[in-house]
Amino acid sequence: MIEFRNVEKIYSNGVKALSSASFKIENGEFVFVVGESGAGKSTILKLLLKEIDPTSGDIIVAGQNLRDMEERDIPYYRRGLGVVFQDFRLLSDRDVYDNVAFAMEIVEAPRKEIRRRVPMVLAMVGLSSKAKCYPNELSGGEQQRVSMARALVNRPSILIADEPSGNLDPATADGIMEIVEMANRRGTTVIMATHAKDIVDTMAKRVITLKNGVIVRDEEKGGYFNED
Amino acid sequence: MKIRTWHSFFKQGIKSAFGNKTMSVASIVAITAALCVLGVVMLVVLNLNYLMDDLESKSEVTVFLEKDVELSDIKGIEAKIKNWDGVNEVEFVSKSSALESWKEDLDDKAYLLDGYEGAENPLPHSFVIGIEKPEYTEDIASKAETLPQVMKVNYSKEVAESLGKVVHTVRLIGFVIVLILAVIAAIIIHNTVRLTVYSRRREIKIMKYIGATDWYIRWPFIIEGFTIGMTGSLIAIVIIMPLYKYVLNKLAGQHLEEGFFVNIFKLLPLGDVVNTILLVFILVGVSVGVIGSVMSIRKHLKV
């Protein structure tokens, strides 16, 4: 379970990115975080990754208050999270297989396990035939699938996605969403920041709407609202 | 961490140590240059220390007697000196034997002293007091000065003392030069590794998001710095050792020609300095390399 309690974030340049944000996300939930650019979506994700710390308030993930987490425990905490970015962030000098295997090597998974799981995950995202390709030989959608595979290969309990379909055309984006939904059906909690109105509206999941750093709406089976 | 992980750390670290040719060469040259200077300073200091020890072990006090001293007085003085603490032996050097040894020193110009024998001999009688330990020297010298019939007391302490000052100065200047060079070398290595860190900053960021520990990220860069430092040290050793051997041989050649050198400038043999130099070079080279690289990663680990 993830819980934000009165979380406030003011950046060092004085920008108030988030104010008194409170919400709970149960295990296995699928939540969209929507809002305009600068509304505070990315701040929520960064706080969850403990890339930044809140100015005040508490964030509790799986019973642990992130505020009390020691610096050296952050890597182990992050191993329970899968992260996907809008810009894919693949390593251009490694092929698809190695980009995915990389995530397992970092956590020092047994080699046998790597050889077993990487092909499995690549099959899941539909890229078995492209294992030997390099990122620049792939389309945007394919690259994002590689990054999905990398995020999921260590079986995270939470998947954090920052506009994963932001750079993709609608049809390709749907393919990515299918993978996310599949992971969610297998029990992974999904938190996705997005601009994609179509996706949010058709999937009818929980939607947290942010405006100027304030949660203005939090609805089960919500939609993407335009204020104006 | 697993052996497999270490294997990949070393592969990565060594690969990037020699990856960027210009910067790698610059770093290695910087370390080598710093260590060569350090080596020269060390060898000078080591040899001065050695010379000082040698002088101290030979410490002696020479007591020159008044010209009109009687033979009976000489016996009395010798007996007194022999009773003092710290006195090893007392050798009487008569004015005629002093003249003889001076003549020997002058060798083929000994004729210059012709006519000074016997009653014309201007030299005084003297005692050479061998001292057990150098710390007794001053005490014995001052006691000797209070004896009757003593004209002048000479002792090697002054030589040892001024040599001590030289050693101290050389050490200080050397230390400052070496420190400055080491800092320069560290900065150059810091920049080299920073280039690698910079070119891999995306990878580092991704690693951080996936949950790599800081040490997992740090090690390849440390190994890169280590490799650069180690290479620089080895090159410095290969330069300094034969150089010292050359100097030794050169001086050994002079020993034969001028007896003077045999006694005063006895240099430490290569075997006595090789371990110290090896140890210091590798230690300094490697730590400068590692410190330089640790500095470069620090900033990028904050994700």
Coordinates of C-alpha atoms in Angstrom, one line a residue:
Chain A
M1 CA 0.0 0.0 0.0
I2 CA 1.1 3.5 -0.8
E3 CA 0.0 6.5 1.3
F4 CA 0.7 10.2 1.0
R5 CA -0.1 12.2 4.1
N6 CA -0.3 15.9 3.7
V7 CA 2.7 15.9 1.4
E8 CA 4.1 19.3 0.5
K9 CA 7.1 19.9 -1.8
I10 CA 8.7 23.2 -2.3
Y11 CA 11.8 23.1 -4.6
S12 CA 14.9 25.0 -3.7
N13 CA 14.0 27.7 -6.3
G14 CA 10.8 28.4 -4.3
V15 CA 8.4 26.7 -6.7
K16 CA 5.6 25.0 -4.7
A17 CA 5.1 21.8 -6.7
L18 CA 2.8 20.0 -4.4
S19 CA 0.7 21.1 -1.4
S20 CA -1.1 19.0 1.2
A21 CA -1.4 16.0 -1.0
S22 CA -3.1 13.1 0.7
F23 CA -4.2 9.8 -0.9
K24 CA -3.9 6.0 -0.5
I25 CA -3.3 3.5 -3.2
E26 CA -4.1 -0.2 -2.4
N27 CA -2.0 -3.1 -3.5
G28 CA -2.9 -4.1 -7.1
E29 CA -4.6 -0.8 -7.9
F30 CA -4.2 1.0 -11.2
V31 CA -4.1 4.8 -10.8
F32 CA -3.7 7.6 -13.4
V33 CA -2.2 10.8 -12.2
V34 CA -3.3 13.6 -14.6
G35 CA -2.9 17.3 -14.9
E36 CA -1.3 19.9 -17.1
S37 CA 2.5 20.2 -17.3
G38 CA 3.8 21.6 -14.0
A39 CA 0.7 20.4 -12.1
G40 CA 2.9 18.2 -9.9
K41 CA 2.6 14.7 -11.6
S42 CA 6.3 14.2 -11.9
T43 CA 6.9 15.4 -8.4
I44 CA 4.6 12.7 -7.1
L45 CA 6.6 10.1 -9.0
K46 CA 9.9 11.5 -8.0
L47 CA 8.8 11.4 -4.3
L48 CA 7.8 7.8 -4.7
L49 CA 11.2 6.9 -6.1
K50 CA 12.8 8.8 -3.3
E51 CA 14.7 10.8 -5.8
I52 CA 13.6 13.8 -3.9
D53 CA 12.2 14.2 -0.3
P54 CA 9.0 16.1 0.7
T55 CA 9.3 19.4 2.4
S56 CA 6.7 18.2 4.9
G57 CA 4.3 15.3 5.2
D58 CA 4.9 11.6 5.1
I59 CA 5.0 9.0 2.3
I60 CA 4.5 5.5 3.4
V61 CA 5.2 2.6 1.0
A62 CA 4.6 -1.0 2.1
G63 CA 4.5 0.1 5.7
Q64 CA 7.7 2.0 5.6
N65 CA 7.9 5.8 6.0
L66 CA 10.3 7.0 3.2
R67 CA 11.4 9.8 5.5
D68 CA 13.0 7.3 7.9
M69 CA 14.7 5.4 5.1
E70 CA 18.5 5.4 5.3
E71 CA 20.5 6.5 2.2
R72 CA 22.0 3.1 1.8
D73 CA 18.6 1.4 1.8
I74 CA 17.3 3.4 -1.2
P75 CA 18.7 1.0 -3.8
Y76 CA 17.0 -2.0 -2.2
Y77 CA 13.7 -0.1 -1.9
R78 CA 13.9 0.8 -5.6
R79 CA 14.4 -2.8 -6.6
G80 CA 10.7 -3.2 -5.6
L81 CA 9.7 -0.6 -8.1
G82 CA 9.7 -0.7 -11.9
V83 CA 10.1 2.6 -13.7
V84 CA 9.2 3.6 -17.2
F85 CA 9.9 7.0 -18.7
Q86 CA 8.6 9.0 -21.6
D87 CA 12.0 9.0 -23.3
F88 CA 12.6 5.2 -22.8
R89 CA 16.2 5.7 -21.4
L90 CA 17.7 2.7 -23.0
L91 CA 21.4 2.1 -23.3
S92 CA 22.3 2.7 -26.9
D93 CA 25.4 0.5 -26.9
R94 CA 23.6 -2.6 -25.8
D95 CA 21.1 -4.7 -27.6
V96 CA 17.6 -5.4 -26.5
Y97 CA 18.5 -8.5 -24.6
D98 CA 21.3 -6.8 -22.7
N99 CA 19.2 -3.8 -21.9
V100 CA 16.8 -6.0 -20.1
A101 CA 19.4 -8.3 -18.6
F102 CA 21.2 -5.2 -17.3
A103 CA 18.4 -4.7 -14.8
M104 CA 18.9 -8.2 -13.4
E105 CA 22.7 -7.9 -13.4
I106 CA 22.6 -4.8 -11.3
V107 CA 20.7 -6.7 -8.6
E108 CA 23.1 -9.6 -9.1
A109 CA 20.5 -12.1 -10.1
P110 CA 21.9 -15.6 -10.8
R111 CA 23.0 -16.0 -14.3
K112 CA 20.7 -18.9 -14.8
E113 CA 17.7 -16.8 -13.7
I114 CA 18.7 -14.1 -16.1
R115 CA 18.8 -16.5 -19.0
R116 CA 15.4 -17.8 -18.1
R117 CA 13.6 -14.6 -17.3
V118 CA 14.8 -12.2 -20.0
P119 CA 13.4 -14.2 -22.9
M120 CA 10.2 -14.7 -21.0
V121 CA 9.7 -11.0 -20.5
L122 CA 10.7 -10.2 -24.0
A123 CA 8.0 -12.6 -25.2
M124 CA 5.5 -10.9 -22.9
V125 CA 6.2 -7.5 -24.6
G126 CA 6.3 -9.1 -28.0
L127 CA 9.9 -8.5 -28.8
S128 CA 11.4 -12.0 -28.9
S129 CA 12.4 -11.6 -32.5
K130 CA 14.3 -8.3 -31.8
A131 CA 16.5 -9.5 -28.9
K132 CA 19.6 -8.8 -30.9
C133 CA 18.6 -5.4 -32.2
Y134 CA 20.0 -2.2 -30.9
P135 CA 17.7 0.6 -29.7
N136 CA 18.4 2.8 -32.7
E137 CA 17.1 0.0 -34.9
L138 CA 13.8 0.0 -33.2
S139 CA 10.6 2.1 -33.5
G140 CA 9.6 4.3 -30.6
G141 CA 6.9 1.8 -29.6
E142 CA 9.4 -1.0 -29.6
Q143 CA 11.8 1.0 -27.6
Q144 CA 9.2 1.7 -25.0
R145 CA 8.4 -2.1 -24.9
V146 CA 12.0 -2.8 -24.1
S147 CA 11.9 -0.3 -21.3
M148 CA 8.7 -2.0 -20.1
A149 CA 10.5 -5.3 -20.2
R150 CA 13.4 -3.8 -18.2
A151 CA 11.0 -2.4 -15.6
L152 CA 9.1 -5.6 -15.2
V153 CA 11.9 -8.2 -15.4
N154 CA 12.7 -8.0 -11.7
R155 CA 9.0 -8.5 -10.9
P156 CA 8.4 -5.2 -9.1
S157 CA 5.4 -4.8 -6.8
I158 CA 4.8 -1.3 -8.0
L159 CA 5.2 0.0 -11.6
I160 CA 5.8 3.7 -11.9
A161 CA 5.2 5.1 -15.4
D162 CA 5.9 8.7 -16.4
E163 CA 4.0 9.4 -19.5
P164 CA 5.0 6.2 -21.2
S165 CA 2.9 6.9 -24.2
G166 CA 3.8 10.5 -24.5
N167 CA 6.1 10.1 -27.5
L168 CA 4.0 7.4 -29.3
D169 CA 1.1 7.5 -31.8
P170 CA -2.3 6.3 -30.4
A171 CA -2.2 2.8 -31.9
T172 CA 1.3 2.1 -30.5
A173 CA 0.3 3.7 -27.2
D174 CA -2.5 1.2 -26.9
G175 CA 0.0 -1.7 -27.3
I176 CA 2.0 -0.3 -24.4
M177 CA -1.1 0.1 -22.3
E178 CA -2.0 -3.6 -22.9
I179 CA 1.4 -4.5 -21.4
V180 CA 0.8 -2.2 -18.4
E181 CA -2.7 -3.8 -17.9
M182 CA -1.3 -7.2 -18.1
A183 CA 1.3 -6.4 -15.4
N184 CA -1.6 -4.9 -13.3
R185 CA -3.7 -8.1 -13.8
R186 CA -0.8 -10.1 -12.4
G187 CA -0.9 -8.0 -9.2
T188 CA 1.5 -5.1 -9.9
T189 CA 0.3 -1.8 -8.5
V190 CA 0.4 0.8 -11.4
I191 CA 0.8 4.5 -11.0
M192 CA 0.9 6.3 -14.3
A193 CA 1.3 10.0 -14.9
T194 CA -0.2 10.9 -18.3
H195 CA -1.5 13.5 -20.6
A196 CA -3.3 11.0 -22.8
K197 CA -7.0 11.8 -22.5
D198 CA -8.1 8.9 -24.7
I199 CA -6.3 6.3 -22.7
V200 CA -7.6 7.6 -19.3
D201 CA -11.2 7.9 -20.6
T202 CA -11.3 4.5 -22.2
M203 CA -9.6 2.5 -19.4
A204 CA -11.9 3.8 -16.7
K205 CA -9.5 3.4 -13.8
R206 CA -9.0 5.6 -10.7
V207 CA -7.8 9.1 -11.7
I208 CA -6.1 11.6 -9.4
T209 CA -6.2 15.0 -11.0
L210 CA -3.7 17.7 -10.1
K211 CA -3.8 21.4 -10.6
N212 CA -1.1 23.7 -9.6
G213 CA 0.2 21.2 -7.1
V214 CA -3.2 20.5 -5.5
I215 CA -5.2 17.4 -5.9
V216 CA -8.5 18.7 -7.2
R217 CA -10.2 15.4 -7.9
D218 CA -9.7 11.7 -7.0
E219 CA -12.3 9.4 -8.5
E220 CA -12.8 5.7 -9.0
K221 CA -13.4 5.0 -12.7
G222 CA -12.7 8.6 -13.5
G223 CA -12.0 10.4 -16.7
Y224 CA -9.7 13.1 -17.9
F225 CA -11.3 16.4 -17.2
N226 CA -10.4 19.7 -18.8
E227 CA -11.1 22.5 -16.4
D228 CA -11.5 25.1 -19.1
Chain B
M1 CA 29.5 -9.0 -4.5
K2 CA 29.8 -11.9 -6.8
I3 CA 33.0 -12.8 -8.7
R4 CA 31.1 -12.4 -11.9
T5 CA 30.2 -8.8 -10.9
W6 CA 33.9 -8.1 -10.0
H7 CA 34.9 -9.5 -13.4
S8 CA 32.7 -7.1 -15.2
F9 CA 33.8 -4.2 -13.0
F10 CA 37.5 -4.8 -13.9
K11 CA 36.6 -5.2 -17.6
Q12 CA 34.8 -1.9 -17.6
G13 CA 37.3 0.0 -15.5
I14 CA 40.4 -1.1 -17.4
K15 CA 38.6 -0.6 -20.7
S16 CA 37.8 3.0 -19.9
A17 CA 41.2 3.7 -18.3
F18 CA 42.7 3.3 -21.8
G19 CA 39.6 4.2 -23.7
N20 CA 40.1 8.0 -24.1
K21 CA 43.7 8.0 -25.4
T22 CA 44.6 11.7 -24.9
M23 CA 43.2 12.0 -21.4
S24 CA 44.6 8.6 -20.3
V25 CA 48.1 9.6 -21.5
A26 CA 47.8 12.9 -19.8
S27 CA 46.8 11.3 -16.5
I28 CA 49.5 8.7 -16.7
V29 CA 52.2 11.2 -17.6
A30 CA 51.1 13.4 -14.7
I31 CA 51.3 10.6 -12.2
T32 CA 54.7 9.4 -13.6
A33 CA 56.1 12.9 -13.4
A34 CA 54.9 13.4 -9.9
L35 CA 56.4 10.1 -8.8
C36 CA 59.7 10.7 -10.5
V37 CA 60.2 13.9 -8.6
L38 CA 59.1 12.1 -5.4
G39 CA 61.6 9.4 -6.2
V40 CA 64.5 11.8 -6.6
V41 CA 63.5 13.6 -3.4
M42 CA 63.2 10.3 -1.6
L43 CA 66.5 9.0 -2.8
V44 CA 68.3 12.2 -1.7
V45 CA 66.7 12.2 1.7
L46 CA 67.3 8.5 2.2
N47 CA 70.9 8.9 1.3
L48 CA 71.4 12.0 3.5
N49 CA 69.9 10.1 6.4
Y50 CA 72.2 7.2 5.7
L51 CA 75.1 9.6 5.6
M52 CA 74.0 11.2 8.8
D53 CA 73.8 7.8 10.6
D54 CA 77.2 7.0 9.3
L55 CA 78.6 10.2 10.6
E56 CA 77.0 9.8 13.9
S57 CA 78.3 6.2 14.3
K58 CA 81.7 7.7 13.7
S59 CA 81.4 10.5 16.2
E60 CA 84.6 11.5 17.8
V61 CA 85.9 14.5 19.7
T62 CA 89.4 15.8 18.9
V63 CA 91.2 17.6 21.7
F64 CA 94.1 19.8 20.7
L65 CA 96.6 20.5 23.5
E66 CA 98.7 23.6 24.2
K67 CA 102.1 23.7 22.5
D68 CA 104.0 23.6 25.7
V69 CA 102.3 20.7 27.2
E70 CA 104.5 18.3 29.2
L71 CA 104.6 14.5 28.6
S72 CA 103.5 13.9 32.2
D73 CA 100.5 16.2 31.7
I74 CA 99.5 14.3 28.6
K75 CA 99.4 11.0 30.5
G76 CA 97.3 12.7 33.2
I77 CA 94.8 14.1 30.7
E78 CA 94.5 10.8 28.9
A79 CA 93.8 9.0 32.2
K80 CA 91.1 11.6 33.0
I81 CA 89.4 11.3 29.7
K82 CA 89.4 7.5 29.8
N83 CA 87.4 7.7 33.1
W84 CA 84.5 9.7 31.5
D85 CA 81.2 8.1 30.7
G86 CA 80.6 7.3 27.0
V87 CA 84.2 7.3 26.1
N88 CA 85.1 4.3 23.9
E89 CA 88.7 4.8 23.3
V90 CA 91.3 7.5 23.5
E91 CA 94.0 7.8 20.9
F92 CA 97.0 10.0 21.3
V93 CA 98.1 11.7 18.1
S94 CA 101.5 13.3 18.6
K95 CA 102.5 16.4 16.7
S96 CA 104.9 14.4 14.6
S97 CA 102.4 11.7 13.6
A98 CA 99.9 14.5 12.8
L99 CA 102.5 16.0 10.5
E100 CA 103.1 12.6 8.9
S101 CA 99.5 12.0 8.1
W102 CA 99.2 15.6 6.7
K103 CA 102.1 14.7 4.5
E104 CA 100.4 11.6 3.4
D105 CA 97.3 13.5 2.5
L106 CA 99.3 15.9 0.4
D107 CA 100.9 13.0 -1.4
D108 CA 103.2 14.3 -4.1
K109 CA 103.1 17.8 -2.7
A110 CA 104.4 16.6 0.7
Y111 CA 107.6 18.5 0.0
L112 CA 105.6 21.6 1.0
L113 CA 105.9 20.5 4.6
D114 CA 109.7 20.0 4.4
G115 CA 111.5 21.8 7.2
Y116 CA 108.6 21.7 9.6
E117 CA 109.8 18.5 11.3
G118 CA 111.0 18.4 14.9
A119 CA 111.1 21.6 16.8
E120 CA 109.7 23.5 13.9
N121 CA 106.5 21.5 13.8
P122 CA 103.7 24.0 14.2
L123 CA 101.0 21.3 14.9
P124 CA 99.8 20.6 18.4
H125 CA 99.6 17.2 20.1
S126 CA 96.0 15.9 20.2
F127 CA 93.7 13.2 21.5
V128 CA 91.0 11.6 19.3
I129 CA 88.2 10.4 21.6
G130 CA 85.9 7.8 20.2
I131 CA 82.4 8.2 21.5
E132 CA 80.0 5.3 22.3
K133 CA 76.8 7.2 21.3
P134 CA 76.4 10.5 19.4
E135 CA 74.4 12.0 22.3
Y136 CA 77.5 11.9 24.5
T137 CA 79.4 14.0 22.1
E138 CA 78.5 17.5 23.3
D139 CA 78.9 16.6 27.0
I140 CA 82.3 15.1 26.5
A141 CA 83.4 18.0 24.3
S142 CA 82.4 20.6 26.9
K143 CA 84.2 18.6 29.6
A144 CA 87.3 18.4 27.5
E145 CA 87.2 22.2 27.1
T146 CA 87.6 22.6 30.9
L147 CA 90.7 20.5 31.1
P148 CA 94.0 22.3 31.7
Q149 CA 96.4 22.5 28.8
V150 CA 93.7 22.2 26.2
M151 CA 93.8 24.6 23.3
K152 CA 90.8 23.7 21.2
V153 CA 88.1 21.0 21.1
N154 CA 86.6 19.9 17.7
Y155 CA 83.8 17.5 17.3
S156 CA 81.6 16.2 14.4
K157 CA 78.4 17.4 15.9
E158 CA 78.4 20.5 13.8
V159 CA 78.7 18.5 10.7
A160 CA 75.9 16.2 11.8
E161 CA 73.8 19.2 12.8
S162 CA 74.1 21.1 9.6
L163 CA 73.5 18.0 7.7
G164 CA 70.4 17.4 9.7
K165 CA 69.3 20.9 8.7
V166 CA 69.9 20.1 5.1
V167 CA 67.9 16.9 5.3
H168 CA 65.1 18.7 7.0
T169 CA 65.0 21.4 4.3
V170 CA 65.3 18.9 1.4
R171 CA 62.5 16.9 3.0
L172 CA 60.3 19.9 3.4
I173 CA 60.8 21.3 -0.1
G174 CA 60.5 17.9 -1.5
F175 CA 57.3 17.3 0.4
V176 CA 55.8 20.5 -0.9
I177 CA 56.8 19.9 -4.5
V178 CA 55.5 16.3 -4.3
L179 CA 52.2 17.5 -2.7
I180 CA 51.6 20.0 -5.4
L181 CA 52.4 17.5 -8.1
A182 CA 50.2 14.9 -6.5
V183 CA 47.3 17.4 -6.4
I184 CA 47.8 18.3 -10.1
A185 CA 47.9 14.6 -10.9
A186 CA 44.7 14.0 -8.9
I187 CA 43.0 16.8 -10.7
I188 CA 44.0 15.5 -14.1
I189 CA 42.8 12.0 -13.2
H190 CA 39.7 13.5 -11.8
N191 CA 39.0 15.1 -15.2
T192 CA 39.8 11.9 -17.1
V193 CA 37.4 9.8 -15.0
R194 CA 34.9 12.6 -15.1
L195 CA 34.8 12.3 -18.9
T196 CA 34.0 8.6 -18.5
V197 CA 31.4 9.4 -15.8
Y198 CA 29.9 12.1 -18.0
S199 CA 29.7 9.8 -21.1
R200 CA 28.0 7.2 -18.9
R201 CA 25.8 9.5 -16.8
R202 CA 22.6 8.2 -18.5
E203 CA 23.6 4.7 -17.6
I204 CA 24.4 5.8 -14.1
K205 CA 21.0 7.4 -13.7
I206 CA 19.2 4.3 -15.1
M207 CA 21.3 2.1 -12.7
K208 CA 20.2 4.3 -9.8
Y209 CA 16.5 4.0 -10.8
I210 CA 16.7 0.2 -11.2
G211 CA 18.3 0.0 -7.7
A212 CA 22.0 -0.4 -8.2
T213 CA 23.9 0.4 -5.0
D214 CA 26.3 3.3 -5.0
W215 CA 29.3 0.9 -4.7
Y216 CA 28.1 -1.1 -7.7
I217 CA 28.2 2.1 -9.7
R218 CA 31.4 3.4 -8.1
W219 CA 33.7 0.3 -8.5
P220 CA 34.3 0.4 -12.2
F221 CA 35.4 4.1 -11.9
I222 CA 37.6 3.4 -9.0
I223 CA 39.2 0.6 -10.9
E224 CA 39.7 3.0 -13.8
G225 CA 41.5 5.4 -11.5
F226 CA 43.5 2.6 -9.9
T227 CA 44.6 1.3 -13.3
I228 CA 45.8 4.8 -14.4
G229 CA 47.6 5.3 -11.0
M230 CA 49.2 1.8 -11.2
T231 CA 50.4 2.3 -14.8
G232 CA 51.9 5.7 -13.9
S233 CA 53.6 4.1 -10.9
L234 CA 55.1 1.3 -12.9
I235 CA 56.4 3.6 -15.5
A236 CA 57.9 5.9 -12.8
I237 CA 59.6 2.8 -11.3
V238 CA 61.0 1.8 -14.6
I239 CA 62.5 5.3 -15.0
I240 CA 63.8 6.0 -11.5
M241 CA 65.4 2.6 -10.8
P242 CA 67.8 2.4 -13.7
L243 CA 68.5 6.1 -13.2
Y244 CA 69.6 5.5 -9.6
K245 CA 71.7 2.5 -10.8
Y246 CA 73.4 4.7 -13.3
V247 CA 74.2 7.3 -10.7
L248 CA 75.6 4.5 -8.4
N249 CA 77.8 3.2 -11.2
K250 CA 78.9 6.7 -12.1
L251 CA 80.0 7.4 -8.5
A252 CA 81.5 3.9 -8.1
G253 CA 83.7 4.8 -11.0
Q254 CA 84.8 8.0 -9.2
H255 CA 85.5 6.1 -6.1
L256 CA 88.4 4.5 -7.8
E257 CA 89.8 7.7 -9.0
E258 CA 89.3 9.8 -5.9
G259 CA 89.6 8.2 -2.5
F260 CA 87.7 11.1 -1.1
F261 CA 84.3 9.8 -2.3
V262 CA 84.7 6.3 -0.9
N263 CA 84.6 7.8 2.6
I264 CA 82.1 10.6 2.4
F265 CA 79.6 9.9 -0.3
K266 CA 78.7 6.3 0.2
L267 CA 75.3 5.9 -1.5
L268 CA 72.7 3.3 -0.4
P269 CA 72.9 0.3 -2.6
L270 CA 70.0 -0.3 -5.0
G271 CA 68.8 -3.3 -3.0
D272 CA 68.3 -1.2 0.1
V273 CA 66.0 1.4 -1.6
V274 CA 64.1 -0.7 -4.1
N275 CA 61.5 -1.9 -1.6
T276 CA 60.8 1.5 -0.2
I277 CA 60.5 3.1 -3.6
L278 CA 58.3 0.3 -5.0
L279 CA 56.0 0.6 -2.0
V280 CA 55.8 4.4 -1.9
F281 CA 55.3 4.7 -5.7
I282 CA 52.5 2.2 -5.9
L283 CA 50.8 3.5 -2.8
V284 CA 51.0 7.1 -3.9
G285 CA 50.1 6.4 -7.5
V286 CA 47.2 4.2 -6.7
S287 CA 45.7 6.5 -4.0
V288 CA 46.0 9.6 -6.2
G289 CA 44.2 7.6 -9.0
V290 CA 41.5 6.3 -6.7
I291 CA 41.0 9.7 -4.9
G292 CA 40.8 11.4 -8.3
S293 CA 38.1 9.1 -9.5
V294 CA 36.0 9.0 -6.3
M295 CA 35.8 12.8 -6.5
S296 CA 34.5 12.6 -10.1
I297 CA 31.6 10.2 -9.3
R298 CA 30.3 11.8 -6.2
K299 CA 28.1 14.4 -7.9
H300 CA 26.5 11.9 -10.2
L301 CA 25.4 9.5 -7.5
K302 CA 22.9 11.9 -6.1
V303 CA 19.8 10.7 -7.9

